[in-house]
Amino acid sequence: MMNWPGCGQSIRKAELKTDPGDDMQMKKIGLVVNPVAGMGGSVGLKGTDGDCYRKALEMGARPVTPFRTRDFLNNLTKTDLFHFYTASGKMGEDILKDQGLEYTVIWQIRVNTSAEDTKKIIGLMVKEKMDLIVFVGGDGTARDVYDSLRLEIPVIGVPSGVKVFSSVFALSARAAASMLERFLEGAKLQEEEVLDIDEEAFRGNILSARLYGYLKVPMARELLQAGKKASSTGTSARENKEEVSRYLDEEMEENVLYLLGSGTTMKSLTDRLGIPKTLLGVDAVNNGKLLRSDVNEKDILELYGHYPRRKIIVTPLGGNGFIFGRGSRQFTPEVLAQTGKENIILAGDRDKISCLDCLHVDTGDLEVDKSLAGMREVIVGFNERIILEVRY
Amino acid sequence: MNELPWPPPKEVLDSARIGLDEFNRYADESKLDELKYRLGRYSRTGEDRIILSAGSDLLLREAVHLFSPLRKTITLCPSFLPTINSARQTAGSMTRIRLPLPDFRLDLEILEREIKGPCLLVMDNPNNPTGKTVISPTEVEKLLQKQDLMVIIDEAYYEFSGVTCAELVDRYENLMVTRTVDKVFSLAGARMGYGLAGDLFLKELSSFFIYLPRVTMYAVLAALENVDIMLERVEIVKEERDRLLERFLHEGIEAYGTSANFILIRSSIPDVVDELKKRGILVRDISDQMPPGFIRVTIGKREENGIFFREYLQLSRNRSPSH
């Protein structure tokens, strides 16, 4: 670790007397970690903004970003080609220190951090002319980064939030590490979207997104997640959803606990069953009846204690094909491990699935991701399927 | 549209005019038999294996409607959409197997796993719109030995790929190969396709008979006498295709080569299809079956390809930031 003028930090590597960024060969990489991002997911909250963070803590939510950041750092290569600049404590320093990587602290955080810290740090990084900034968080963090950065410096987004729909994010923390490698190799840059998700609408079960701005990212399309595509509407899309739900309804078995993920295809199924649906949450159904709505990880594991036969039905996200790791974060690695790959049914509307090259999982647990990978079928009509690969 | 950029040779147009002069008459059967004979020679199968159709899509639809109701239909994703839509109307069940990026490879292991019970397998080879040759005749022959499996291979782009299963139709009753004269013979407006059918297909499709338009019949008869001209054109298109692909790749643009008369580009230009249309260039938006940004670009004459390349590059440069 090095100090930064005014930061009063000690120097870990005494021989490093000058700013490592002065070395023309050494790239200056900023690292900003949003320590609260993603914490609402497992407890069924739709984010960690404002009061939701306190609520998430009360509900027993665990931090997510340290794992994601560690996963990113563990997969880095060519660490001799760059030097990290970061904020103190949980916004970067703690994890870099744990991982034994060299870094310089440029901003001291207080006990409680906020979006203002992110903006302040990014502002400092612009001033100090970073070559690239890595941020760990969700769509809210991406917006904070954009506010202070615009198109001045390229970024890599490590996905860690509850809402991660912007296309500036890498597919996973591992993919983010590969992107950094591409950047060091001189990859060109491209502009990708930062989305503004309407928080109030989201909590009210409506996904309303607008384009907030663009950030520059290294050009590595296969490592970037595509932006979420809105569900198709119109008569044919609605008819297709009804076709899918009719098939699912006919295939549903007695005395099996069904956990229905978010989205309009699942809503079509519950409409058919005559029960309400939490559009952006998970609902538990048994023998055609609603057992519990908007369940979180704890609820699901409790229900699993009572139902030895259980199945999850989920819809891949349009545009990027995520089945787990974006959207319904209540399906935690623990839940998925207890469910088993064979009890996961994928269904979605034909137009949406036809455009996907593959499906993705990014649960944060590599072993669970591996267990879900491979060729899978997605129901896209009545007795109609598309087989495609699940990648992690 | 996917066509050849040159009009038919003079000999073909002259022959078509004979049909025009006799436009009050249906095509006579002796001439249709002659057409089958010539197609048989061209395809190196017996004339008795030829089924004529007004466009290969019509024959595909007929065959799919006939064989899919009590079978599981297996096809590819992406694939020729009219065939998929036909299957959706009648198939007992349908499974499509994704051809994934970056090489659009067909997972044969998955394909074999899916063939269980009575099945109808419909594959375009080369695949449309990826242009990839997805299966070899040897691999098809292995599949044909499975019980209760009917196989249709659509070879609309055979002349560009040079890969065909035609020689298998004599030995396997459960195989039909479909082809078209639309593209390589510069006869898209004539709309004629044909099938090379194994015995089971011949039997079940015996009632499928099309009186081809007289003009079409004469045009194709003459075209089959001028195969050399067509083959020269195929070679020009292939050279142009590879040259254009090379130029795009050299510019760092994500482009994909094919075994057909087009290339694919994955564009990051917003509304690229409309932008090109404003500049008088028509490309096919294939994002209904592919990830966003994919367009299919049919190879034209050299000067046309040059214009497309320049216009695309200009659009691209207006948009992209550099490192």
XYZ file of N, CA, C and O in Angstrom, chain A residues 137-261:
500
model
N -20.815 -3.174 -8.005
C -22.123 -2.736 -7.532
C -23.208 -3.077 -8.516
O -23.050 -3.990 -9.327
N -24.311 -2.325 -8.451
C -25.428 -2.567 -9.357
C -25.736 -1.334 -10.185
O -24.867 -0.462 -10.357
N -26.958 -1.266 -10.684
C -27.330 -0.147 -11.556
C -27.207 1.201 -10.847
O -26.822 2.198 -11.464
N -27.531 1.228 -9.550
C -27.435 2.479 -8.796
C -25.994 2.954 -8.748
O -25.706 4.144 -8.938
N -25.075 2.029 -8.525
C -23.651 2.385 -8.486
C -23.203 2.889 -9.860
O -22.450 3.872 -9.953
N -23.686 2.215 -10.916
C -23.318 2.626 -12.280
C -23.771 4.067 -12.532
O -23.054 4.850 -13.162
N -24.944 4.418 -12.011
C -25.431 5.792 -12.198
C -24.536 6.785 -11.452
O -24.204 7.845 -11.969
N -24.134 6.408 -10.232
C -23.247 7.290 -9.455
C -21.912 7.474 -10.185
O -21.347 8.575 -10.204
N -21.414 6.385 -10.747
C -20.148 6.462 -11.491
C -20.325 7.396 -12.683
O -19.513 8.294 -12.931
N -21.426 7.192 -13.395
C -21.681 8.005 -14.591
C -21.754 9.502 -14.232
O -21.207 10.346 -14.938
N -22.408 9.827 -13.117
C -22.589 11.229 -12.722
C -21.259 11.968 -12.611
O -21.164 13.147 -12.918
N -20.234 11.253 -12.163
C -18.943 11.925 -11.948
C -17.952 11.666 -13.072
O -16.854 12.204 -13.069
N -18.330 10.801 -14.005
C -17.331 10.345 -14.968
C -17.684 10.659 -16.417
O -16.829 11.080 -17.183
N -18.912 10.444 -16.786
C -19.354 10.517 -18.191
C -18.455 9.610 -19.038
O -18.193 8.504 -18.640
N -17.944 10.175 -20.142
C -17.162 9.301 -21.038
C -15.658 9.529 -20.883
O -14.875 9.142 -21.749
N -15.251 10.138 -19.776
C -13.842 10.530 -19.668
C -12.884 9.355 -19.558
O -11.825 9.353 -20.163
N -13.252 8.363 -18.741
C -12.352 7.233 -18.497
C -13.156 5.946 -18.679
O -14.307 5.884 -18.240
N -12.564 4.923 -19.293
C -13.313 3.671 -19.437
C -13.511 2.965 -18.100
O -12.740 3.190 -17.152
N -14.535 2.145 -18.051
C -14.846 1.426 -16.806
C -15.039 -0.060 -17.078
O -15.248 -0.488 -18.207
N -14.984 -0.816 -15.995
C -15.443 -2.204 -16.018
C -16.384 -2.348 -14.829
O -16.029 -2.005 -13.698
N -17.598 -2.824 -15.072
C -18.570 -3.006 -13.997
C -18.577 -4.454 -13.535
O -18.803 -5.369 -14.325
N -18.285 -4.654 -12.256
C -18.361 -6.002 -11.685
C -19.762 -6.148 -11.077
O -20.116 -5.396 -10.169
N -20.575 -7.083 -11.589
C -21.972 -7.153 -11.149
C -22.108 -7.623 -9.706
O -21.570 -8.655 -9.324
N -22.838 -6.831 -8.905
C -23.009 -7.226 -7.515
C -24.301 -6.710 -6.897
O -24.602 -7.026 -5.757
N -25.073 -5.965 -7.648
C -26.279 -5.375 -7.074
C -27.472 -6.311 -7.148
O -27.377 -7.440 -7.626
N -28.615 -5.820 -6.634
C -29.867 -6.545 -6.804
C -30.360 -6.308 -8.226
O -30.753 -7.227 -8.932
N -30.307 -5.042 -8.635
C -30.706 -4.704 -9.998
C -29.422 -4.491 -10.800
O -28.659 -3.560 -10.520
N -29.168 -5.375 -11.741
C -27.989 -5.244 -12.597
C -28.481 -5.424 -14.030
O -28.340 -6.487 -14.623
N -29.074 -4.395 -14.579
C -29.664 -4.510 -15.910
C -28.893 -3.722 -16.966
O -29.096 -3.912 -18.155
N -28.016 -2.817 -16.546
C -27.273 -1.998 -17.514
C -26.264 -2.853 -18.269
O -25.707 -3.815 -17.713
N -25.999 -2.465 -19.504
C -25.075 -3.271 -20.316
C -23.615 -2.896 -20.084
O -22.736 -3.406 -20.767
N -23.336 -2.026 -19.113
C -21.929 -1.715 -18.810
C -21.289 -2.824 -17.968
O -20.068 -2.848 -17.807
N -22.109 -3.745 -17.457
C -21.570 -4.768 -16.566
C -21.020 -5.984 -17.316
O -21.561 -6.392 -18.343
N -19.974 -6.557 -16.720
C -19.455 -7.827 -17.241
C -20.439 -8.934 -16.876
O -21.285 -8.761 -15.995
N -20.321 -10.075 -17.551
C -21.219 -11.207 -17.287
C -21.057 -11.721 -15.860
O -21.990 -12.251 -15.271
N -19.858 -11.617 -15.334
C -19.571 -12.119 -13.985
C -18.293 -11.444 -13.506
O -17.624 -10.740 -14.279
N -17.937 -11.700 -12.258
C -16.693 -11.135 -11.736
C -15.492 -11.698 -12.513
O -14.528 -10.983 -12.792
N -15.568 -12.978 -12.859
C -14.483 -13.597 -13.629
C -14.362 -12.956 -15.012
O -13.276 -12.714 -15.518
N -15.530 -12.713 -15.634
C -15.517 -12.067 -16.954
C -14.931 -10.650 -16.844
O -14.227 -10.195 -17.745
N -15.195 -9.981 -15.723
C -14.651 -8.625 -15.509
C -13.123 -8.682 -15.458
O -12.436 -7.808 -15.997
N -12.594 -9.725 -14.831
C -11.127 -9.890 -14.772
C -10.553 -10.080 -16.173
O -9.524 -9.496 -16.531
N -11.242 -10.864 -16.985
C -10.785 -11.066 -18.378
C -10.864 -9.765 -19.164
O -10.024 -9.500 -20.025
N -11.865 -8.945 -18.842
C -11.991 -7.664 -19.546
C -10.820 -6.745 -19.230
O -10.335 -6.025 -20.096
N -10.387 -6.786 -17.981
C -9.247 -5.961 -17.606
C -8.001 -6.404 -18.381
O -7.214 -5.582 -18.863
N -7.899 -7.706 -18.530
C -6.772 -8.247 -19.299
C -6.829 -7.737 -20.751
O -5.822 -7.327 -21.328
N -8.032 -7.769 -21.326
C -8.214 -7.259 -22.698
C -7.807 -5.790 -22.791
O -7.193 -5.364 -23.760
N -8.187 -5.047 -21.776
C -7.862 -3.623 -21.764
C -6.345 -3.445 -21.776
O -5.800 -2.615 -22.525
N -5.680 -4.251 -20.966
C -4.213 -4.135 -20.889
C -3.555 -4.522 -22.212
O -2.472 -4.058 -22.541
N -4.252 -5.376 -22.958
C -3.723 -5.789 -24.265
C -4.034 -4.761 -25.349
O -3.697 -4.964 -26.512
N -4.751 -3.702 -24.983
C -5.023 -2.630 -25.945
C -6.354 -2.725 -26.644
O -6.512 -2.206 -27.762
N -7.324 -3.386 -26.038
C -8.641 -3.504 -26.666
C -9.230 -2.128 -26.956
O -8.996 -1.169 -26.217
N -9.985 -2.041 -28.045
C -10.704 -0.805 -28.347
C -11.804 -0.611 -27.310
O -12.098 -1.530 -26.542
N -12.424 0.558 -27.362
C -13.491 0.843 -26.392
C -14.828 0.973 -27.099
O -14.882 1.307 -28.274
N -15.888 0.693 -26.373
C -17.212 0.904 -26.917
C -18.091 1.529 -25.838
O -17.806 1.379 -24.650
N -19.128 2.202 -26.266
C -20.046 2.813 -25.302
C -21.156 1.838 -24.958
O -21.687 1.179 -25.847
N -21.469 1.736 -23.686
C -22.575 0.870 -23.260
C -23.509 1.652 -22.344
O -23.124 2.652 -21.753
N -24.706 1.126 -22.215
C -25.774 1.864 -21.536
C -25.756 1.746 -20.010
O -25.500 0.680 -19.471
N -26.062 2.872 -19.372
C -26.376 2.877 -17.940
C -27.879 3.109 -17.845
O -28.391 4.072 -18.429
N -28.570 2.219 -17.165
C -30.020 2.352 -17.062
C -30.415 2.952 -15.717
O -29.754 2.725 -14.702
N -31.492 3.678 -15.760
C -32.047 4.245 -14.532
C -33.331 3.484 -14.235
O -34.317 3.615 -14.953
N -33.268 2.638 -13.210
C -34.447 1.869 -12.841
C -35.260 2.693 -11.842
O -34.718 3.171 -10.846
N -36.533 2.837 -12.114
C -37.413 3.584 -11.216
C -37.608 2.775 -9.927
O -38.300 1.768 -9.917
N -36.945 3.269 -8.838
C -36.944 2.528 -7.569
C -38.351 2.304 -7.018
O -38.704 1.212 -6.604
N -39.122 3.371 -7.025
C -40.465 3.268 -6.449
C -41.312 2.286 -7.237
O -41.981 1.417 -6.668
N -41.241 2.403 -8.569
C -42.017 1.504 -9.424
C -41.542 0.069 -9.222
O -42.340 -0.865 -9.169
N -40.220 -0.102 -9.076
C -39.638 -1.448 -8.922
C -40.156 -2.099 -7.649
O -40.522 -3.268 -7.638
N -40.184 -1.318 -6.581
C -40.701 -1.865 -5.324
C -42.196 -2.150 -5.444
O -42.727 -3.025 -4.783
N -42.835 -1.412 -6.349
C -44.265 -1.623 -6.579
C -44.518 -2.646 -7.672
O -45.578 -2.654 -8.283
N -43.502 -3.459 -7.975
C -43.690 -4.582 -8.901
C -43.670 -4.211 -10.384
O -44.159 -4.950 -11.227
N -43.118 -3.043 -10.690
C -43.067 -2.637 -12.102
C -41.610 -2.346 -12.464
O -40.933 -1.604 -11.758
N -41.157 -2.946 -13.546
C -39.795 -2.667 -13.996
C -39.859 -1.569 -15.041
O -40.298 -1.779 -16.167
N -39.458 -0.385 -14.613
C -39.497 0.754 -15.518
C -38.082 1.291 -15.641
O -37.495 1.742 -14.666
N -37.518 1.200 -16.831
C -36.128 1.619 -17.013
C -36.043 2.697 -18.080
O -36.776 2.672 -19.061
N -35.152 3.660 -17.841
C -34.894 4.635 -18.905
C -33.378 4.754 -19.055
O -32.621 4.456 -18.122
N -32.985 5.177 -20.239
C -31.556 5.331 -20.501
C -31.032 6.516 -19.711
O -31.557 7.622 -19.833
N -30.002 6.282 -18.901
C -29.452 7.331 -18.057
C -28.231 7.971 -18.715
O -27.986 9.155 -18.568
N -27.456 7.158 -19.407
C -26.264 7.684 -20.066
C -25.398 6.553 -20.573
O -25.793 5.390 -20.526
N -24.232 6.911 -21.063
C -23.311 5.905 -21.594
C -21.971 5.975 -20.864
O -21.503 7.059 -20.522
N -21.392 4.813 -20.657
C -20.021 4.738 -20.162
C -19.199 3.963 -21.184
O -19.728 3.119 -21.914
N -17.899 4.256 -21.212
C -17.026 3.529 -22.137
C -16.488 2.274 -21.457
O -16.068 2.328 -20.296
N -16.510 1.163 -22.192
C -15.988 -0.100 -21.646
C -15.073 -0.746 -22.684
O -15.213 -0.464 -23.874
N -14.133 -1.611 -22.255
C -13.306 -2.306 -23.240
C -14.178 -3.164 -24.152
O -15.152 -3.761 -23.702
N -13.829 -3.184 -25.435
C -14.637 -3.924 -26.404
C -14.371 -5.422 -26.252
O -13.310 -5.912 -26.611
N -15.318 -6.103 -25.648
C -15.189 -7.548 -25.450
C -16.609 -8.090 -25.295
O -17.052 -8.415 -24.216
N -17.323 -8.121 -26.418
C -18.750 -8.377 -26.377
C -19.129 -9.672 -25.658
O -20.113 -9.748 -24.962
N -18.289 -10.707 -25.824
C -18.641 -11.994 -25.228
C -18.483 -11.982 -23.707
O -18.922 -12.901 -23.019
N -17.854 -10.929 -23.162
C -17.671 -10.848 -21.714
C -18.659 -9.877 -21.066
O -18.790 -9.827 -19.847
N -19.341 -9.121 -21.903
C -20.285 -8.116 -21.392
C -21.693 -8.674 -21.388
O -22.077 -9.391 -22.304
N -22.465 -8.296 -20.376
C -23.853 -8.715 -20.423
C -24.612 -7.752 -21.337
O -24.338 -6.560 -21.359
N -25.531 -8.320 -22.119
C -26.363 -7.448 -22.940
C -27.368 -6.772 -22.018
O -27.689 -7.309 -20.952
N -27.842 -5.624 -22.426
C -28.842 -4.937 -21.624
C -30.135 -5.718 -21.591
O -30.411 -6.514 -22.491
N -30.908 -5.517 -20.527
C -32.178 -6.233 -20.455
C -33.117 -5.702 -21.525
O -33.200 -4.512 -21.764
N -33.800 -6.632 -22.158
C -34.771 -6.252 -23.173
C -36.150 -6.368 -22.547
O -36.428 -7.344 -21.848
N -36.984 -5.384 -22.789
C -38.335 -5.439 -22.218
C -39.099 -6.620 -22.784
O -38.832 -7.068 -23.901
N -40.032 -7.149 -22.011
C -40.847 -8.247 -22.497
C -41.669 -7.797 -23.689
O -42.103 -6.646 -23.755
N -41.873 -8.736 -24.608
C -42.673 -8.403 -25.778
C -44.112 -8.178 -25.354
O -44.612 -8.821 -24.442
N -44.725 -7.248 -26.038
C -46.149 -7.024 -25.767
C -46.910 -7.241 -27.072
O -46.352 -7.690 -28.048
N -48.154 -6.929 -27.079
C -48.934 -7.115 -28.302
C -49.622 -8.464 -28.293
O -49.337 -9.323 -27.460
N -50.525 -8.636 -29.252
C -51.376 -9.825 -29.265
C -50.580 -11.114 -29.399
O -50.776 -12.059 -28.637
N -49.651 -11.173 -30.366
C -48.954 -12.442 -30.591
C -48.094 -12.811 -29.381
O -48.003 -13.984 -29.014
N -47.466 -11.803 -28.747
C -46.650 -12.091 -27.563
C -47.534 -12.590 -26.426
O -47.171 -13.535 -25.713
N -48.685 -11.968 -26.273
C -49.596 -12.397 -25.211
C -50.106 -13.811 -25.483
O -50.150 -14.650 -24.589
N -50.443 -14.070 -26.734
C -50.916 -15.419 -27.085
C -49.831 -16.456 -26.839
O -50.099 -17.560 -26.383
N -48.602 -16.087 -27.153
C -47.488 -17.008 -26.937
C -47.304 -17.316 -25.454
O -47.102 -18.466 -25.047
N -47.414 -16.282 -24.628
C -47.284 -16.478 -23.171
C -48.406 -17.396 -22.671
O -48.194 -18.261 -21.814
N -49.599 -17.198 -23.219
C -50.723 -18.053 -22.814
C -50.486 -19.499 -23.229
O -50.822 -20.437 -22.506
N -49.882 -19.659 -24.401
C -49.558 -20.996 -24.911
C -48.563 -21.688 -23.968
O -48.731 -22.846 -23.593
N -47.539 -20.923 -23.571
C -46.522 -21.462 -22.655
C -47.167 -21.811 -21.308
O -46.936 -22.900 -20.750
N -48.001 -20.906 -20.822
C -48.587 -21.146 -19.493
C -49.587 -22.308 -19.522
O -49.692 -23.058 -18.557
N -50.268 -22.477 -20.657
C -51.198 -23.617 -20.782
C -50.403 -24.929 -20.698
O -50.797 -25.876 -20.033
N -49.264 -24.924 -21.374
C -48.425 -26.136 -21.347
C -47.890 -26.400 -19.933
O -47.941 -27.523 -19.425
N -47.397 -25.321 -19.283
C -46.864 -25.481 -17.921
C -47.960 -25.971 -16.980
O -47.737 -26.862 -16.149
N -49.135 -25.394 -17.119
C -50.272 -25.773 -16.276
C -50.563 -27.276 -16.425
O -50.742 -27.992 -15.432
N -50.569 -27.724 -17.681
C -50.845 -29.157 -17.913
C -49.749 -30.049 -17.350
O -49.994 -31.187 -16.967
N -48.545 -29.537 -17.304
C -47.412 -30.340 -16.839
C -47.210 -30.279 -15.319
O -46.443 -31.068 -14.758
N -47.858 -29.328 -14.674
C -47.655 -29.179 -13.215
C -48.201 -30.400 -12.476
O -49.299 -30.874 -12.767
N -47.411 -30.880 -11.531
C -47.788 -32.106 -10.815
C -48.421 -31.792 -9.455
O -48.154 -30.746 -8.869
N -49.192 -32.743 -8.997
C -49.819 -32.632 -7.679
C -48.755 -32.770 -6.581
O -47.763 -33.487 -6.757
N -48.988 -32.138 -5.480
C -48.142 -32.253 -4.283
C -46.669 -31.884 -4.508
O -45.785 -32.449 -3.886
N -46.459 -30.996 -5.448
C -45.103 -30.477 -5.668
C -45.131 -28.988 -5.354
O -46.068 -28.280 -5.736
N -44.107 -28.524 -4.650
C -43.995 -27.096 -4.372
C -43.372 -26.427 -5.599
O -42.288 -26.817 -6.031
N -44.087 -25.470 -6.146
C -43.552 -24.730 -7.280
C -43.184 -23.318 -6.844
O -44.004 -22.615 -6.233
N -41.965 -22.924 -7.166
C -41.543 -21.541 -6.919
C -41.500 -20.838 -8.269
O -40.742 -21.244 -9.163
N -42.361 -19.855 -8.417
C -42.469 -19.176 -9.707
C -41.687 -17.872 -9.667
O -41.943 -17.004 -8.831
N -40.722 -17.753 -10.584
C -39.882 -16.556 -10.640
C -40.641 -15.354 -11.173
O -41.867 -15.394 -11.346
